[in-house]
Coordinates of C-alpha atoms in Angstrom, one line a residue:
M1 CA 0.1 -0.3 0.3
F2 CA 3.2 2.3 0.8
G3 CA 4.4 1.5 -2.7
R4 CA 2.4 4.8 -5.0
G5 CA 0.6 6.4 -1.8
R6 CA 2.4 8.8 0.8
V7 CA 4.4 8.8 3.7
P8 CA 1.4 9.3 6.8
A9 CA 2.2 12.4 8.5
K10 CA 2.4 14.4 12.0
T11 CA 1.2 17.2 12.8
T12 CA 3.8 19.9 14.3
D13 CA 2.7 19.7 17.9
Q14 CA 3.0 15.6 17.6
V15 CA 6.5 16.2 16.6
L16 CA 6.9 18.2 18.7
L17 CA 6.1 16.0 21.2
M18 CA 8.8 13.2 19.3
R19 CA 11.5 15.6 19.5
R20 CA 10.5 15.6 23.6
A21 CA 11.2 12.3 22.9
G22 CA 14.0 12.9 21.0
L23 CA 15.9 15.3 23.4
V24 CA 15.8 12.5 25.6
V25 CA 17.4 10.1 23.5
G26 CA 19.5 12.1 22.2
E27 CA 21.0 13.4 25.7
T28 CA 20.9 8.6 28.0
L29 CA 23.1 8.1 24.4
A30 CA 26.0 11.5 25.1
E31 CA 26.0 9.9 29.2
L32 CA 26.4 6.1 27.7
A33 CA 29.6 7.9 25.6
D34 CA 30.5 9.8 29.0
A35 CA 29.9 6.2 30.3
V36 CA 31.8 3.6 28.0
R37 CA 34.9 2.7 29.6
A38 CA 37.1 -1.0 30.8
G39 CA 35.4 -2.6 32.8
L40 CA 31.8 -1.7 32.9
T41 CA 29.3 -4.6 32.1
T42 CA 26.5 -4.1 28.9
A43 CA 24.2 -4.3 31.8
D44 CA 26.3 -1.6 33.8
L45 CA 25.5 0.8 30.7
D46 CA 22.6 -0.2 30.4
A47 CA 20.8 0.7 34.4
V48 CA 23.2 4.3 33.8
A49 CA 20.7 4.4 30.7
E50 CA 17.4 3.7 32.3
K51 CA 17.9 6.1 35.5
A52 CA 18.7 9.1 32.5
I53 CA 15.6 8.0 30.7
R54 CA 13.5 7.5 34.2
G55 CA 15.4 10.7 34.9
R56 CA 13.2 12.5 32.5
G57 CA 10.2 12.0 32.8
A58 CA 10.8 9.5 30.2
T59 CA 9.8 5.8 29.4
P60 CA 12.0 3.3 28.3
S61 CA 10.8 2.4 24.8
F62 CA 12.6 -0.9 24.9
L63 CA 12.6 -2.4 27.9
G64 CA 9.5 -5.5 27.3
Y65 CA 8.7 -4.9 23.4
H66 CA 8.4 -8.3 21.9
G67 CA 9.5 -9.3 26.1
F68 CA 13.6 -7.3 24.9
P69 CA 14.4 -7.9 28.5
A70 CA 16.6 -4.3 28.8
T71 CA 16.3 -0.7 28.1
I72 CA 19.0 -0.9 25.5
C73 CA 21.1 -2.7 22.8
V74 CA 24.3 -2.8 23.0
S75 CA 26.1 -4.8 20.4
V76 CA 29.9 -5.7 21.0
N77 CA 32.5 -6.1 18.0
E78 CA 30.8 -9.0 16.0
E79 CA 26.8 -8.2 17.4
I80 CA 25.3 -5.7 15.2
V81 CA 22.6 -4.8 16.3
H82 CA 19.3 -6.7 19.3
G83 CA 22.8 -7.3 21.4
I84 CA 21.0 -8.3 25.1
P85 CA 23.0 -6.0 27.8
G86 CA 24.0 -9.1 30.4
A87 CA 27.8 -10.2 31.9
R88 CA 29.7 -9.0 29.0
V89 CA 32.5 -7.0 30.6
L90 CA 34.3 -4.1 28.2
Q91 CA 37.6 -4.0 26.8
D92 CA 39.9 -1.0 25.5
G93 CA 39.5 -2.1 21.8
D94 CA 36.2 -2.9 22.0
L95 CA 32.9 -1.2 19.2
V96 CA 30.2 -0.6 20.8
S97 CA 27.1 0.4 18.8
I98 CA 24.7 1.3 21.0
D99 CA 20.5 1.6 19.9
C100 CA 17.7 3.4 22.6
G101 CA 14.3 4.2 22.4
A102 CA 12.3 7.0 24.5
I103 CA 8.3 7.5 24.8
V104 CA 6.8 10.5 25.8
E105 CA 3.1 11.7 26.5
G106 CA 3.1 8.0 23.9
W107 CA 5.4 9.2 21.4
H108 CA 8.4 7.6 20.4
G109 CA 12.1 8.9 19.5
D110 CA 15.1 6.0 18.7
A111 CA 18.3 6.4 17.8
A112 CA 21.9 4.6 17.8
M113 CA 25.5 5.1 18.5
T114 CA 28.4 3.4 18.1
V115 CA 32.1 4.4 19.9
V116 CA 35.0 2.3 20.6
V117 CA 35.9 1.6 24.6
G118 CA 39.0 4.1 25.2
G119 CA 38.5 6.5 22.6
D120 CA 40.6 6.9 19.2
E121 CA 43.4 5.8 21.2
A122 CA 42.6 2.8 21.7
A123 CA 40.9 1.9 18.3
R124 CA 41.9 -0.5 15.8
P125 CA 42.3 1.7 13.1
E126 CA 39.5 -0.4 10.9
D127 CA 37.4 0.1 13.0
L128 CA 37.5 4.0 12.8
D129 CA 36.6 4.2 9.5
L130 CA 34.3 1.7 9.7
S131 CA 32.5 3.6 12.0
A132 CA 32.6 6.9 10.8
A133 CA 31.2 5.9 7.3
T134 CA 27.8 4.7 9.1
E135 CA 27.5 7.4 10.4
A136 CA 28.1 9.7 6.7
S137 CA 26.6 6.8 5.4
M138 CA 23.6 7.9 8.1
W139 CA 23.2 11.3 7.4
D140 CA 23.5 11.2 3.4
G141 CA 20.2 9.1 4.0
I142 CA 19.3 12.0 5.9
R143 CA 20.0 14.2 3.6
A144 CA 17.3 12.6 0.8
L145 CA 14.7 12.9 1.8
V146 CA 13.1 15.9 0.0
P147 CA 9.4 16.6 -0.1
G148 CA 7.2 14.9 -2.9
E149 CA 10.3 13.1 -4.1
R150 CA 10.7 9.1 -3.5
L151 CA 11.0 7.3 0.6
F152 CA 14.0 4.8 -1.0
A153 CA 15.5 7.2 -2.5
V154 CA 17.3 7.5 1.4
G155 CA 18.7 3.2 0.6
A156 CA 20.1 4.6 -3.4
A157 CA 21.8 7.5 -1.2
V158 CA 23.1 4.7 1.7
E159 CA 24.6 2.8 -0.2
D160 CA 26.4 5.9 -2.1
S161 CA 27.7 6.5 0.4
I162 CA 28.9 2.9 1.7
A163 CA 30.6 2.6 -1.6
E164 CA 32.1 6.0 -1.7
S165 CA 33.6 5.2 1.7
A166 CA 34.9 1.5 0.3
R167 CA 37.1 3.1 -2.5
R168 CA 38.5 6.0 -1.3
L169 CA 39.6 3.6 2.1
G170 CA 40.9 0.6 -0.2
R171 CA 38.5 -1.7 2.0
P172 CA 35.2 -3.6 1.6
L173 CA 32.5 -2.4 3.5
S174 CA 28.9 -3.9 3.7
I175 CA 25.6 -3.4 4.0
V176 CA 23.7 -5.7 6.6
D177 CA 20.8 -7.7 4.0
G178 CA 17.4 -7.8 5.9
Y179 CA 17.5 -4.5 8.1
T180 CA 15.6 -1.2 7.3
G181 CA 15.0 2.1 8.7
H182 CA 11.5 2.4 9.2
G183 CA 8.4 4.8 10.5
I184 CA 8.3 6.3 13.7
G185 CA 5.4 7.7 15.9
T186 CA 3.3 6.4 18.5
E187 CA 4.5 3.1 18.2
M188 CA 8.5 2.8 17.8
H189 CA 8.1 0.4 14.1
Q190 CA 5.7 1.7 11.8
D191 CA 5.6 1.1 8.2
P192 CA 6.8 1.8 6.0
N193 CA 10.8 0.4 5.8
V194 CA 13.6 2.4 5.0
H195 CA 16.0 0.6 3.3
N196 CA 19.5 1.1 3.3
E197 CA 20.6 -0.2 -0.2
R198 CA 18.9 0.6 -3.6
V199 CA 15.8 -1.4 -4.4
R200 CA 13.4 -1.6 -6.9
E201 CA 10.0 -0.1 -5.8
K202 CA 10.7 3.9 -5.2
G203 CA 8.7 3.8 -2.2
P204 CA 5.9 6.2 -0.9
I205 CA 6.1 9.5 -1.3
V206 CA 8.2 12.0 0.6
T207 CA 5.5 14.5 3.0
V208 CA 6.1 17.1 4.9
G209 CA 5.6 15.9 8.8
T210 CA 6.7 12.2 7.7
T211 CA 8.6 10.8 10.4
V212 CA 11.6 8.6 10.4
A213 CA 14.2 6.6 11.9
I214 CA 16.8 5.8 9.4
E215 CA 19.6 3.9 11.0
P216 CA 22.6 2.1 8.1
M217 CA 24.0 -1.1 9.7
V218 CA 27.6 -2.3 8.3
T219 CA 30.0 -4.5 8.7
L220 CA 34.1 -5.0 7.1
G221 CA 33.0 -8.4 5.8
T222 CA 29.9 -9.8 4.8
Y223 CA 26.6 -8.9 4.3
E224 CA 24.7 -12.0 5.5
S225 CA 24.4 -12.3 9.5
H226 CA 22.5 -15.2 11.7
E227 CA 20.4 -14.7 15.3
L228 CA 22.3 -15.8 18.5
D229 CA 20.3 -18.4 20.8
D230 CA 19.3 -15.7 22.8
E231 CA 16.7 -15.2 20.3
W232 CA 17.8 -11.6 19.8
T233 CA 20.9 -10.8 19.4
V234 CA 22.3 -10.5 15.5
V235 CA 25.9 -11.3 14.9
T236 CA 28.1 -11.1 11.5
E237 CA 28.2 -14.0 9.4
D238 CA 32.2 -13.7 9.6
G239 CA 33.0 -12.9 13.1
S240 CA 34.1 -9.1 10.8
R241 CA 33.1 -6.2 13.4
A242 CA 30.0 -4.3 12.5
S243 CA 29.1 -0.8 13.3
H244 CA 25.3 1.2 14.0
W245 CA 24.2 4.5 13.4
E246 CA 20.3 6.0 13.5
N247 CA 18.8 9.1 14.2
T248 CA 14.5 9.5 14.2
V249 CA 14.0 13.4 11.6
A250 CA 11.5 14.7 10.6
V251 CA 10.6 16.5 7.8
T252 CA 9.4 19.8 8.1
E253 CA 8.0 23.0 5.9
G254 CA 11.3 24.5 6.1
G255 CA 13.6 21.5 5.5
L256 CA 15.2 18.5 8.1
W257 CA 14.9 18.2 12.4
V258 CA 16.8 15.5 13.1
L259 CA 14.9 15.0 16.6
T260 CA 17.1 12.5 18.1
A261 CA 20.3 15.5 17.8
L262 CA 20.9 17.6 20.9
D263 CA 21.6 20.1 18.1
G264 CA 18.9 18.8 15.7
G265 CA 20.8 18.6 12.5
R266 CA 22.2 21.7 12.3
A267 CA 25.8 20.3 12.5
Q268 CA 25.4 18.8 9.9
L269 CA 21.9 19.5 7.5
G270 CA 23.1 23.2 6.8
D271 CA 20.2 25.1 4.7
R272 CA 17.9 22.2 5.3
Y273 CA 18.5 22.8 8.7
A274 CA 15.1 23.1 10.0
P275 CA 14.0 23.3 13.5
L276 CA 10.3 24.1 14.5
D277 CA 10.6 25.6 18.2

């Protein structure tokens, strides 16, 4: 039904509520980025996130979602997405993707980031390249959101960005197959899907009031993955490392507003940045 239609639009008031949820997510991720260090467990990070979200008067989106047992997803090294926080102890050099969601007055924000335990000095150069390329592809996908154009231009922009990064870096980068971004609003995951690569269909038309979560997942090896026995954690088929970046974005009359970015996307979007507040 979405192939020929339009993406369901939010009103200004609804987008403003989503911004409140988005700021909770952005602020929580900032706290987590500061908290990450060797010796902490992934469960320790989950505790930081729950305190941060609830302390801002919001509710975690993930906790209990289809039975998910934690506030955030923490995926380490070869883990791509949906990692369950637990007893795993972080070590310097680990590549950690953290996915976070929050609800304010029934409206959701959803974002993810990748960090290296111990910072750049502890990182493998290829991991820094992977994370930077994944984040850049997310921003290129966000810029592809244009009212009156087709939504699946986002995936083409992400794919082209990753291909250019791989060429420039001289190393393979693969977009994980089978995982997409999504519509978002009163539910965390809504139609339509937002592809991370070029697809045959053009998708629905982007309109003012469109809100979507754009989230490329990229590896240093294969595009193939599988789910672990915990029925949540997704890992690369070949054990290569993965990165996951995500933001929730609103299309406004004047441009784009990244609801989960603390600056709303101003630094990345330039003249495309158009907040409603």
